[in-house]
PDB file of N, CA and C in Angstrom:
ATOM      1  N   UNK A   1       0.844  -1.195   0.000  1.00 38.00           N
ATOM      2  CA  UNK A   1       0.000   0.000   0.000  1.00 38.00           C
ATOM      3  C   UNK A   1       0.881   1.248   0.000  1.00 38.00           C
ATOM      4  N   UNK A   2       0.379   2.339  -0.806  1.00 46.00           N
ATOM      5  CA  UNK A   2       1.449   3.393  -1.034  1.00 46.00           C
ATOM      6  C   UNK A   2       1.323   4.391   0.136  1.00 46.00           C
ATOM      7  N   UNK A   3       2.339   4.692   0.928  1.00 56.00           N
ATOM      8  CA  UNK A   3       2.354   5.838   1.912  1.00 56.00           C
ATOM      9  C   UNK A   3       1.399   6.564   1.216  1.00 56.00           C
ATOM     10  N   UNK A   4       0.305   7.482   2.551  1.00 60.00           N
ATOM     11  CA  UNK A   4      -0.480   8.556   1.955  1.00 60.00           C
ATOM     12  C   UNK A   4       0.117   9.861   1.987  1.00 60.00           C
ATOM     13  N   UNK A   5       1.670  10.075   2.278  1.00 67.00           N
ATOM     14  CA  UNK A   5       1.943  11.380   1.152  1.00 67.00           C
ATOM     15  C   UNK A   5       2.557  11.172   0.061  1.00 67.00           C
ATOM     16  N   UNK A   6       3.027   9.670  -0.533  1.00 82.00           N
ATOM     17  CA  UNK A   6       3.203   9.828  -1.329  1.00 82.00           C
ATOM     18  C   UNK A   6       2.019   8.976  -2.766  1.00 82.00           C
ATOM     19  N   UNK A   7       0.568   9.560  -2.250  1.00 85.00           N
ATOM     20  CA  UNK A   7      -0.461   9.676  -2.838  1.00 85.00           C
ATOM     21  C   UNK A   7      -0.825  11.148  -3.366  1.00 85.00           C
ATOM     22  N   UNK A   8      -1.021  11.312  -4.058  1.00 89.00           N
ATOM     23  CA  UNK A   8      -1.348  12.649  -4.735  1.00 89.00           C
ATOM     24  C   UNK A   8      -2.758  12.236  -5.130  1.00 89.00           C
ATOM     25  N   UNK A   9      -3.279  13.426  -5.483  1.00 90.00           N
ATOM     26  CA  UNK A   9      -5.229  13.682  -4.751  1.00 90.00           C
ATOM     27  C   UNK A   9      -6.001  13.052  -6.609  1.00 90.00           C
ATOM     28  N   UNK A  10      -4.862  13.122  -7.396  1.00 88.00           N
ATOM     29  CA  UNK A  10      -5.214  12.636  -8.717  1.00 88.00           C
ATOM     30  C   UNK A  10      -4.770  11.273  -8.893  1.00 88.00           C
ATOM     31  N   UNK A  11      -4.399  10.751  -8.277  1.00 85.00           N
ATOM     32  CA  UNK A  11      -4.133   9.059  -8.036  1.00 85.00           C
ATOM     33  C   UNK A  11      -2.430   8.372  -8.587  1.00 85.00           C
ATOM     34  N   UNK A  12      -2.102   9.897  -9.213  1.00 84.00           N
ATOM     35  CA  UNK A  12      -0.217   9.835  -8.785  1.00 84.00           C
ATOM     36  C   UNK A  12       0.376   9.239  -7.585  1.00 84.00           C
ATOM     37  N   UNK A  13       1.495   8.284  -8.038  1.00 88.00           N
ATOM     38  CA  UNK A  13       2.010   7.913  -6.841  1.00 88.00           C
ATOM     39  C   UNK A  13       3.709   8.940  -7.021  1.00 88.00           C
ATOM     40  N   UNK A  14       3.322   9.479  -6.101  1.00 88.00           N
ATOM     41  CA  UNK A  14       4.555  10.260  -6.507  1.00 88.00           C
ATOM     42  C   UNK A  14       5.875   9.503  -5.936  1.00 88.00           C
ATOM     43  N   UNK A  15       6.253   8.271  -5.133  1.00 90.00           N
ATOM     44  CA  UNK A  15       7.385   7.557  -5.160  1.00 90.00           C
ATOM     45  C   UNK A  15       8.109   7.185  -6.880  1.00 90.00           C
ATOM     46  N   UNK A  16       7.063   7.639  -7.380  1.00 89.00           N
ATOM     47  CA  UNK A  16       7.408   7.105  -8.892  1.00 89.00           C
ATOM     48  C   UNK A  16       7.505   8.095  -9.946  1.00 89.00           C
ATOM     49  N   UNK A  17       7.471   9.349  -9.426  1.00 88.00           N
ATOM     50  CA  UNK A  17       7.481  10.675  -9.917  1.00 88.00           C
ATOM     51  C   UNK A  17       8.800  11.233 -10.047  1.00 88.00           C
ATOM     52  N   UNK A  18       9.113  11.105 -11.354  1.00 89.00           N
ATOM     53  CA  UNK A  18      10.549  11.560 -11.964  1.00 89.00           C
ATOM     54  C   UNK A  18      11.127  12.616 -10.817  1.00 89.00           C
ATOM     55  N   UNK A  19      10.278  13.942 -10.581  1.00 90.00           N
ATOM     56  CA  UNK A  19      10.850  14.704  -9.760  1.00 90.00           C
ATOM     57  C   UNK A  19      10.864  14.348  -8.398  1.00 90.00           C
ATOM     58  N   UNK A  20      10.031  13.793  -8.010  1.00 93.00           N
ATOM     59  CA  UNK A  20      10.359  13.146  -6.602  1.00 93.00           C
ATOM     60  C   UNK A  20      11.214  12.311  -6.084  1.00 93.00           C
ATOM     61  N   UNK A  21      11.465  11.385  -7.658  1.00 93.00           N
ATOM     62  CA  UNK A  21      12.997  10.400  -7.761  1.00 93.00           C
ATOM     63  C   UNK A  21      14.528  11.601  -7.278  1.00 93.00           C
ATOM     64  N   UNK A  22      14.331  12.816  -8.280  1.00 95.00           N
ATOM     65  CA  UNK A  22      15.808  13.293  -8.423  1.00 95.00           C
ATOM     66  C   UNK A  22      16.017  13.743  -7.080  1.00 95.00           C
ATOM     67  N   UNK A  23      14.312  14.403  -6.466  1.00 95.00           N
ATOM     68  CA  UNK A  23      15.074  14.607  -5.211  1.00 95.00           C
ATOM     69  C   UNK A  23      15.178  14.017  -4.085  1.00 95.00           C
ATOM     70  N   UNK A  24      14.757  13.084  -3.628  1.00 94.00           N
ATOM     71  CA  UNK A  24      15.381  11.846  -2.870  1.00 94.00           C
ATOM     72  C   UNK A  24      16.670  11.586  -3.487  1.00 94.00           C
ATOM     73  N   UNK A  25      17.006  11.673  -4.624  1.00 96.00           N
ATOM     74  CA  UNK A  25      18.432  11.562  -5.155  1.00 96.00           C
ATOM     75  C   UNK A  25      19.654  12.193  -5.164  1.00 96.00           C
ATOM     76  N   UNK A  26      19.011  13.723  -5.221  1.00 96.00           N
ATOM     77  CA  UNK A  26      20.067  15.015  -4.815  1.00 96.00           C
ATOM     78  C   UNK A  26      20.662  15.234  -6.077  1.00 96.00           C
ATOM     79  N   UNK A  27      20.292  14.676  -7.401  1.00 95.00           N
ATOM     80  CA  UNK A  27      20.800  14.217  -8.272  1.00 95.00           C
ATOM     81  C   UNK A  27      19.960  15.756  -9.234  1.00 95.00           C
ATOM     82  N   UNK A  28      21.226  16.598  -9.785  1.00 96.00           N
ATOM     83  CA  UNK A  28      20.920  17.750 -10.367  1.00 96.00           C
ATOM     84  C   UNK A  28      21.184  17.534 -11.922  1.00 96.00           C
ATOM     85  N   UNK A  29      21.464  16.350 -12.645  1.00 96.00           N
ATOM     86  CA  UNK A  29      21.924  15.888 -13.647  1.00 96.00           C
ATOM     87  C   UNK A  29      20.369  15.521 -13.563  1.00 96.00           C
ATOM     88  N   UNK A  30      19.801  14.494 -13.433  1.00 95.00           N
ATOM     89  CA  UNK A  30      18.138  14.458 -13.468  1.00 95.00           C
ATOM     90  C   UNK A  30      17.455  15.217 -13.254  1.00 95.00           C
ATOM     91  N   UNK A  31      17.505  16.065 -12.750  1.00 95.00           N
ATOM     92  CA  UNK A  31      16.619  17.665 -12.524  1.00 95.00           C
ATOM     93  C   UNK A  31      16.941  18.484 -13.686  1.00 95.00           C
ATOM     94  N   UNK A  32      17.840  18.538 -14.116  1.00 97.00           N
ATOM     95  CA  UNK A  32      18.062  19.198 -14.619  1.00 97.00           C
ATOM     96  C   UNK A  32      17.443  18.774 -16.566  1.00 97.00           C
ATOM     97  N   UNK A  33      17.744  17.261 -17.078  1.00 96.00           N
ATOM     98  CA  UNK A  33      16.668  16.517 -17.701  1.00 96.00           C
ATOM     99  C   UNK A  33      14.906  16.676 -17.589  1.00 96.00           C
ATOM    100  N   UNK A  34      14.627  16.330 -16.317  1.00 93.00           N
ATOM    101  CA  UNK A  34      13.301  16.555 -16.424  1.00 93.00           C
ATOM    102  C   UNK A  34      12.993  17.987 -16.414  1.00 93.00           C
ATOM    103  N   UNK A  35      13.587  18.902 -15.927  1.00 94.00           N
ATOM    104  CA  UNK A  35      13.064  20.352 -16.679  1.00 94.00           C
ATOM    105  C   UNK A  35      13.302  20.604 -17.776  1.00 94.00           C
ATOM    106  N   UNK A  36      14.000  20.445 -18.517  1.00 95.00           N
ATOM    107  CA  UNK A  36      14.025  20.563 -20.317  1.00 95.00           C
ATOM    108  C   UNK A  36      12.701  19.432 -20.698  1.00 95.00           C
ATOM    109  N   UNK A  37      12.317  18.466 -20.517  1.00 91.00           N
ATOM    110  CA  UNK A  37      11.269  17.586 -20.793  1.00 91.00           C
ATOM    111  C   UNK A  37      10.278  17.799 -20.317  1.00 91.00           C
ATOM    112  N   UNK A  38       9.661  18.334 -18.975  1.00 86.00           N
ATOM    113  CA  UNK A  38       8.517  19.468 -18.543  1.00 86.00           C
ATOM    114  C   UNK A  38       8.596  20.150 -19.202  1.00 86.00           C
ATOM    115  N   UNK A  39       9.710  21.154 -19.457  1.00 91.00           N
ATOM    116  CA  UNK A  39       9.209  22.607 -20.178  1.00 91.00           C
ATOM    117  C   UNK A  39       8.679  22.276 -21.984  1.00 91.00           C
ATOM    118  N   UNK A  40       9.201  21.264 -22.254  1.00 88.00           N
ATOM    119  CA  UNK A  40       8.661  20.510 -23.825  1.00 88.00           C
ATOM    120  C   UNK A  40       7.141  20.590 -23.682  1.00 88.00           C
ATOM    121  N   UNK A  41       7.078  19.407 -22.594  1.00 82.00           N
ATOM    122  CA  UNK A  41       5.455  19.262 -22.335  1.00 82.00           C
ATOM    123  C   UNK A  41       4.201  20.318 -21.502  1.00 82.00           C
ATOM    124  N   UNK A  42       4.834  20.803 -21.044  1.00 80.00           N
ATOM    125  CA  UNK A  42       3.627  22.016 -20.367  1.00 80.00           C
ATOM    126  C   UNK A  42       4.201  23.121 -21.104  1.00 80.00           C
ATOM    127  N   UNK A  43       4.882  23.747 -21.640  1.00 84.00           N
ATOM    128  CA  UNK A  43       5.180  24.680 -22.247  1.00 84.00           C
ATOM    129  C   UNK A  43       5.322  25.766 -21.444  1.00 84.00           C
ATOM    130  N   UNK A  44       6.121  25.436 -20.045  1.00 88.00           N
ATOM    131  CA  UNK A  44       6.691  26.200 -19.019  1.00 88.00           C
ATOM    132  C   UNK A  44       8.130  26.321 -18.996  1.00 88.00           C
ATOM    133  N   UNK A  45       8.863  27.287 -18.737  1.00 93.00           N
ATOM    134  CA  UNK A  45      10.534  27.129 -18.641  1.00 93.00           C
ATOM    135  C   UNK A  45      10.913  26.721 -17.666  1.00 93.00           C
ATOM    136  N   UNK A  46      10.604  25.476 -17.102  1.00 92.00           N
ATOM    137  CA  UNK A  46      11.426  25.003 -15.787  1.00 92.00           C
ATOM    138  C   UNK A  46      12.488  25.177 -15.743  1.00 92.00           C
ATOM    139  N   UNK A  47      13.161  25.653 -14.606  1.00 94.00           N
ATOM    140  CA  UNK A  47      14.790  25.428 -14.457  1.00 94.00           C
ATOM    141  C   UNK A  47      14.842  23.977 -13.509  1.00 94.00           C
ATOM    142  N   UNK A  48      15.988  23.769 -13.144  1.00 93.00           N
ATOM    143  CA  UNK A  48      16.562  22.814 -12.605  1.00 93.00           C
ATOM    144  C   UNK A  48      16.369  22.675 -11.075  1.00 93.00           C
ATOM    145  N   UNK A  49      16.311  24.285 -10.617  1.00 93.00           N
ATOM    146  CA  UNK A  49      15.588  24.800  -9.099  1.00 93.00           C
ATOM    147  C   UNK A  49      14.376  24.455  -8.841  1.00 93.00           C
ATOM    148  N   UNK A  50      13.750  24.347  -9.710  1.00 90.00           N
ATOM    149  CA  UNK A  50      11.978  24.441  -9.709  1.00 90.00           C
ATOM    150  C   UNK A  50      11.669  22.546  -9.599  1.00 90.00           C
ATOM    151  N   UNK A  51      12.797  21.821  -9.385  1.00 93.00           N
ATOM    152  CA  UNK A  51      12.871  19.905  -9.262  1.00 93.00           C
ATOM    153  C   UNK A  51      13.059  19.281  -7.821  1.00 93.00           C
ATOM    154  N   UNK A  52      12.207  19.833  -7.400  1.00 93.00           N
ATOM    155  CA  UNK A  52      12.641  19.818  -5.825  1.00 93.00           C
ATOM    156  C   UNK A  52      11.170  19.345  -5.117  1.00 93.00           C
ATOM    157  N   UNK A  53      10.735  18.228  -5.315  1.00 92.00           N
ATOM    158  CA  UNK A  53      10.089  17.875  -4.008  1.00 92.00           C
ATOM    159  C   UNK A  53       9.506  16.857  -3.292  1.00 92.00           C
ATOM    160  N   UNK A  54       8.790  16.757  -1.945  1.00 92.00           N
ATOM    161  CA  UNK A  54       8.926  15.846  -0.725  1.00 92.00           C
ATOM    162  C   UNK A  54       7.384  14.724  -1.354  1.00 92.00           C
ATOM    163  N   UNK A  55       6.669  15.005  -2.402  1.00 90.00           N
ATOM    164  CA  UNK A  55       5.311  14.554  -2.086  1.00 90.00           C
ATOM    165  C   UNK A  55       4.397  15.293  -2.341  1.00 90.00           C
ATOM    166  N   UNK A  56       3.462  15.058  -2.937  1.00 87.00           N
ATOM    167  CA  UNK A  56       2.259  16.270  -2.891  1.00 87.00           C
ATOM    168  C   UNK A  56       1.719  16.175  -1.688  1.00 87.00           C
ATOM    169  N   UNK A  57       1.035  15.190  -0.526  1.00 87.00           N
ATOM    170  CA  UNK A  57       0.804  15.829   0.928  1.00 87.00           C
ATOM    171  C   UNK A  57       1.582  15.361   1.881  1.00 87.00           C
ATOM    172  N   UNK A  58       2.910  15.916   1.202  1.00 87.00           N
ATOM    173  CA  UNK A  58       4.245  15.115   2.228  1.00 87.00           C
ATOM    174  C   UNK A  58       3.839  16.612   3.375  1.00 87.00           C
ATOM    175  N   UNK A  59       3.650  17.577   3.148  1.00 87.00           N
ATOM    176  CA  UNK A  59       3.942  18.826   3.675  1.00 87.00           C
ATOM    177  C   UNK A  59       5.318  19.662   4.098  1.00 87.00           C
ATOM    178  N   UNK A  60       5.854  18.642   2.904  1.00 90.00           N
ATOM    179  CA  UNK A  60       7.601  19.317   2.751  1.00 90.00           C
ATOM    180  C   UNK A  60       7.584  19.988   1.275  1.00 90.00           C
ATOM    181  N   UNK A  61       8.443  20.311   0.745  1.00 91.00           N
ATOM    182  CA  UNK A  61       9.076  20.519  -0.528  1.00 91.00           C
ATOM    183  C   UNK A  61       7.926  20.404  -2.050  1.00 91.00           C
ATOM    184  N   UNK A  62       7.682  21.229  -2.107  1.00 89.00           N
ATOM    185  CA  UNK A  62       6.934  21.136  -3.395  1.00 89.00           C
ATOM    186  C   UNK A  62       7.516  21.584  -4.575  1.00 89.00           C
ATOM    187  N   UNK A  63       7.484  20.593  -5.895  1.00 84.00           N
ATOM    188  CA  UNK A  63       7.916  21.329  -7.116  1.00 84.00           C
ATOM    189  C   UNK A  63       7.163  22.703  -7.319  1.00 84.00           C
ATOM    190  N   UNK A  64       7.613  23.167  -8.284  1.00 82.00           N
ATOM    191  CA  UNK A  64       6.734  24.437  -8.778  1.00 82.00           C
ATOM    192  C   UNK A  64       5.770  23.868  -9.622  1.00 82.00           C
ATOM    193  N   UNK A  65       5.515  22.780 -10.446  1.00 79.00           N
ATOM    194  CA  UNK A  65       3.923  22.230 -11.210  1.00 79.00           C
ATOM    195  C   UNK A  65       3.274  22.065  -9.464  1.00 79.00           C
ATOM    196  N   UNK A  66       3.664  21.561  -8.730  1.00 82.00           N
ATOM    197  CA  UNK A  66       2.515  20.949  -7.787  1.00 82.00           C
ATOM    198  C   UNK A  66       2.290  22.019  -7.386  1.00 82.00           C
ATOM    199  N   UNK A  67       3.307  23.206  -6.813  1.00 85.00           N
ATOM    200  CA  UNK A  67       2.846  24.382  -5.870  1.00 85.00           C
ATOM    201  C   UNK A  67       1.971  25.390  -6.569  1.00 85.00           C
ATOM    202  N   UNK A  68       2.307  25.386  -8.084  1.00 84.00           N
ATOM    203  CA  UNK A  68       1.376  26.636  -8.604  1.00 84.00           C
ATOM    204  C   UNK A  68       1.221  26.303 -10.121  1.00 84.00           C
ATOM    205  N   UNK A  69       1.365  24.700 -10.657  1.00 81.00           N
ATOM    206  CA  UNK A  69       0.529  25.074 -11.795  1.00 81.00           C
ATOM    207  C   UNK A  69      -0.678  23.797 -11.758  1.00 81.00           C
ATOM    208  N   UNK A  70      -0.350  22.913 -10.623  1.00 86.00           N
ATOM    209  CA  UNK A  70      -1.148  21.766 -10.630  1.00 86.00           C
ATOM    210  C   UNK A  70      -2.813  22.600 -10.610  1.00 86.00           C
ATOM    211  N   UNK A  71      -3.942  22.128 -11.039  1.00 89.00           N
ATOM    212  CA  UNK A  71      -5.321  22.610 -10.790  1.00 89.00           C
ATOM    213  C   UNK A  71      -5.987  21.072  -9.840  1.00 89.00           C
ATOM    214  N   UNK A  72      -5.674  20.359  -9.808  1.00 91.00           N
ATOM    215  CA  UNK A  72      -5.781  18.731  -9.254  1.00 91.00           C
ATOM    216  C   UNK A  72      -6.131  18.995  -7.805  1.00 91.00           C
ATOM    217  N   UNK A  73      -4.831  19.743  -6.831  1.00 90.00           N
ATOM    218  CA  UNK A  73      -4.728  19.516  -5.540  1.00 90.00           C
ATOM    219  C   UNK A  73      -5.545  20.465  -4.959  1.00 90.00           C
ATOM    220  N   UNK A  74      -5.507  21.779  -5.217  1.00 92.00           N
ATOM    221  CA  UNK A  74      -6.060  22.576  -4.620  1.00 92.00           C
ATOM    222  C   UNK A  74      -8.092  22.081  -5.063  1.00 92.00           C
ATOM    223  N   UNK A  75      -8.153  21.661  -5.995  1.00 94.00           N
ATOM    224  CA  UNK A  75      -9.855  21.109  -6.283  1.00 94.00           C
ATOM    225  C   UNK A  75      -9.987  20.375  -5.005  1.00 94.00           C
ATOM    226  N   UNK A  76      -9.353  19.597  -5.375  1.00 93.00           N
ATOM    227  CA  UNK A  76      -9.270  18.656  -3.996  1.00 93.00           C
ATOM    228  C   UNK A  76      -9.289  19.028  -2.372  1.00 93.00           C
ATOM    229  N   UNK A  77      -8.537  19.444  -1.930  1.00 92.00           N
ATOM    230  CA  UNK A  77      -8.626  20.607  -0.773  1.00 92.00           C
ATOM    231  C   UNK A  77     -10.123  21.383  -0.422  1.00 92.00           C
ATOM    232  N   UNK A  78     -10.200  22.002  -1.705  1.00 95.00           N
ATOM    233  CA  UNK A  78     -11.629  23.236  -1.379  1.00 95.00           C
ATOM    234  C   UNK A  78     -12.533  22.164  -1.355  1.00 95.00           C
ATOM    235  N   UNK A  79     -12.164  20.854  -1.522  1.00 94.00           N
ATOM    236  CA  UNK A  79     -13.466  19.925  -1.276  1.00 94.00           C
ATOM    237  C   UNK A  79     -13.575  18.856  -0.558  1.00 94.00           C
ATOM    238  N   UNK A  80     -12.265  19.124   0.607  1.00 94.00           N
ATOM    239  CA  UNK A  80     -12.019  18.046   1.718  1.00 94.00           C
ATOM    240  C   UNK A  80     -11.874  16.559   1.550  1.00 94.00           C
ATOM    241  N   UNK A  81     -11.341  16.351   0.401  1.00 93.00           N
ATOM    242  CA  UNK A  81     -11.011  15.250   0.000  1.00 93.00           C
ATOM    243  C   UNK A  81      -9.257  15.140  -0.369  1.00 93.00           C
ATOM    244  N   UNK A  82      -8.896  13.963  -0.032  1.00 90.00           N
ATOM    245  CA  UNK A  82      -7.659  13.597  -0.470  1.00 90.00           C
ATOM    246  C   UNK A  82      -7.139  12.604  -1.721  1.00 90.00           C
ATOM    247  N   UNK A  83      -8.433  12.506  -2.593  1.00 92.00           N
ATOM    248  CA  UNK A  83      -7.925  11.436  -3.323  1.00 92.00           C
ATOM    249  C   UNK A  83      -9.715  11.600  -4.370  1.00 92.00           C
ATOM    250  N   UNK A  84      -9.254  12.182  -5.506  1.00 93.00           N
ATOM    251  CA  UNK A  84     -10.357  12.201  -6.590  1.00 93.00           C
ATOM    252  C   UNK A  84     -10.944  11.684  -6.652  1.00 93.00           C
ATOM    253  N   UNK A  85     -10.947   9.793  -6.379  1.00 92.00           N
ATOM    254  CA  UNK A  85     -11.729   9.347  -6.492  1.00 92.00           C
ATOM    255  C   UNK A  85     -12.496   9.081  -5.729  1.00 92.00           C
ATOM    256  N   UNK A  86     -12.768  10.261  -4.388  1.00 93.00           N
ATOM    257  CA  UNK A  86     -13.977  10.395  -3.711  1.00 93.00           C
ATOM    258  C   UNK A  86     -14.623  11.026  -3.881  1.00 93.00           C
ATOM    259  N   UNK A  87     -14.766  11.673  -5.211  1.00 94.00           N
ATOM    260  CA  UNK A  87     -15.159  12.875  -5.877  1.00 94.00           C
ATOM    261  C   UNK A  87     -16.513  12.622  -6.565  1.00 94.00           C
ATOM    262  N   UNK A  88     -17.757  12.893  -5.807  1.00 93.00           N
ATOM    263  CA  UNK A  88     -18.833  13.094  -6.976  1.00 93.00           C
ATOM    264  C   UNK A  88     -18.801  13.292  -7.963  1.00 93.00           C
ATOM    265  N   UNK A  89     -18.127  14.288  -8.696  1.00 92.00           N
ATOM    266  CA  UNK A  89     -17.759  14.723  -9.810  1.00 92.00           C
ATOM    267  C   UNK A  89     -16.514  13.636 -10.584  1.00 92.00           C
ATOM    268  N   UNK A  90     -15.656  13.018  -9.431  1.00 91.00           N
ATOM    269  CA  UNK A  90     -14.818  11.915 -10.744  1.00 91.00           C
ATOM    270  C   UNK A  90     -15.158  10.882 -12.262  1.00 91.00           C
ATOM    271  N   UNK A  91     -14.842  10.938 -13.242  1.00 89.00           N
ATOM    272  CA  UNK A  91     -13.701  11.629 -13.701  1.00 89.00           C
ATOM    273  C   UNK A  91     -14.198  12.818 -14.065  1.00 89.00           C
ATOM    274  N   UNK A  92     -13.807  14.333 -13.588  1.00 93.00           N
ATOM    275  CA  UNK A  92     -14.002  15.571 -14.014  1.00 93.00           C
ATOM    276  C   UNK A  92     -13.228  16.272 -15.165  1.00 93.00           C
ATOM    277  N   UNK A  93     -13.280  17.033 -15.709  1.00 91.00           N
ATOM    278  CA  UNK A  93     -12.228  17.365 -16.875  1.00 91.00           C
ATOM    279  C   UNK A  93     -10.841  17.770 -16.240  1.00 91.00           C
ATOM    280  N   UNK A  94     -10.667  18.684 -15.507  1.00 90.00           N
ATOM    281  CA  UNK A  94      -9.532  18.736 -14.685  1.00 90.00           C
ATOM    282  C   UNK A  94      -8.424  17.324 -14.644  1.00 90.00           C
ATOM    283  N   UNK A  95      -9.072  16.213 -13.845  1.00 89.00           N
ATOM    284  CA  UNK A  95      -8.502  15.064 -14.018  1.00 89.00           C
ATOM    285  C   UNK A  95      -8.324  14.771 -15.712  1.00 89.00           C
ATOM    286  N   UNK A  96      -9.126  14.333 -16.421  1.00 90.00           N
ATOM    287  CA  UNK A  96      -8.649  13.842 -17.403  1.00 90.00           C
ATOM    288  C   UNK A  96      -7.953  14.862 -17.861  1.00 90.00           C
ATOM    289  N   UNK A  97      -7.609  15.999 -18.135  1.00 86.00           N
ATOM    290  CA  UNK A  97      -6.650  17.352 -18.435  1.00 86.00           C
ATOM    291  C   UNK A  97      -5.158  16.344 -18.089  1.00 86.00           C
ATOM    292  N   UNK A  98      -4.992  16.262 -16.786  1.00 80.00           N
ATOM    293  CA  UNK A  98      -4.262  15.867 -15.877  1.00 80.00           C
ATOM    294  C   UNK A  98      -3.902  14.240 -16.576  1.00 80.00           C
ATOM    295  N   UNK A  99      -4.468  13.623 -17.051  1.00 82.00           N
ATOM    296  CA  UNK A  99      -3.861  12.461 -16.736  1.00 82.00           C
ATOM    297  C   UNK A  99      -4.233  12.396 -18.400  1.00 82.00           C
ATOM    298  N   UNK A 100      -4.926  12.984 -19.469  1.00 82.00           N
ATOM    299  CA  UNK A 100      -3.974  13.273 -20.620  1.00 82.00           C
ATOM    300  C   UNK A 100      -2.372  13.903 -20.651  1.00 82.00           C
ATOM    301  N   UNK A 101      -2.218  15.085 -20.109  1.00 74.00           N
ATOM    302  CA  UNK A 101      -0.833  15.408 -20.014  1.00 74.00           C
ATOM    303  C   UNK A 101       0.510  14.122 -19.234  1.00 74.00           C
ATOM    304  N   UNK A 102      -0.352  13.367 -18.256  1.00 71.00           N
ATOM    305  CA  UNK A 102       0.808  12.017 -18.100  1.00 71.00           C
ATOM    306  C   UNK A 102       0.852  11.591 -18.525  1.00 71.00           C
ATOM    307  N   UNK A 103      -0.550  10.529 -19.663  1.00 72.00           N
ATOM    308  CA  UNK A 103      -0.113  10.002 -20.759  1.00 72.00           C
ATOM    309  C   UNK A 103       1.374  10.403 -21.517  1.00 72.00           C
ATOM    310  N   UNK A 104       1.095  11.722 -22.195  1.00 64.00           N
ATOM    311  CA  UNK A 104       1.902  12.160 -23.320  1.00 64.00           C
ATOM    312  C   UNK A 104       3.209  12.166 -22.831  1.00 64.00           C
ATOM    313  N   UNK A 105       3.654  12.297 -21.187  1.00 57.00           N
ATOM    314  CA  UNK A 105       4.911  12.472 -20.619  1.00 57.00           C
ATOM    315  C   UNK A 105       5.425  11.073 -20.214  1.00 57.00           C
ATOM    316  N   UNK A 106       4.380  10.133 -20.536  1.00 56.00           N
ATOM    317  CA  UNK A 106       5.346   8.989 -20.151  1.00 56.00           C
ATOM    318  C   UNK A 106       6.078   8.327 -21.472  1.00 56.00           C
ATOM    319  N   UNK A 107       5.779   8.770 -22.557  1.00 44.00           N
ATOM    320  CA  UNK A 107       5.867   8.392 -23.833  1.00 44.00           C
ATOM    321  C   UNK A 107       7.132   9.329 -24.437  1.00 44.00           C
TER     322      UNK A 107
END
């Protein structure tokens, strides 16, 4: 069973989350990869700073997609839920938004 911070509210396991890998890793050679390959796919300029974090409800370290471009977590929150699929509304467009864009990034 996956630790619940490293559950994210869209059904990401973030132990398996490229950026959550580099930084448990400390590893700035992979950070520095997955921001050129984020910034491909969201069409954001990540730097290598912005690869930094603990978990989406680790309540440590957040990348910059989770802290301010994710729309997933904070839905989630304003609706006292930790996990979408307690969501009346699941699958909502938000999610599938969300888990079209992982598709295309795991590929």
């Amino acid at each position: 069973m996956m630790s619940e911070q490293l559950h994210a509210p869209c059904g990401l396991n973030c132990g398996q989350c490229d950026m959550y890998l580099a930084t448990t890793a400390d590893d700035d050679e992979l950070r520095q990869q997955i921001a050129d390959k984020w910034s491909r796919l969201f069409a954001y300029p990540f730097k290598k700073e912005d690869i930094n974090c603990d978990g989406c409800l680790s309540g440590g370290r957040l990348g910059i997609y989770c802290r301010e471009l994710c729309e997933i977590k904070p839905c989630a929150q304003a609706r006292g839920i930790t996990d979408c699929a307690n969501c009346p509304e699941y699958v909502c467009a938000k999610l599938q938004k969300n888990r079209d864009a992982s598709a295309a990034f795991e590929h």
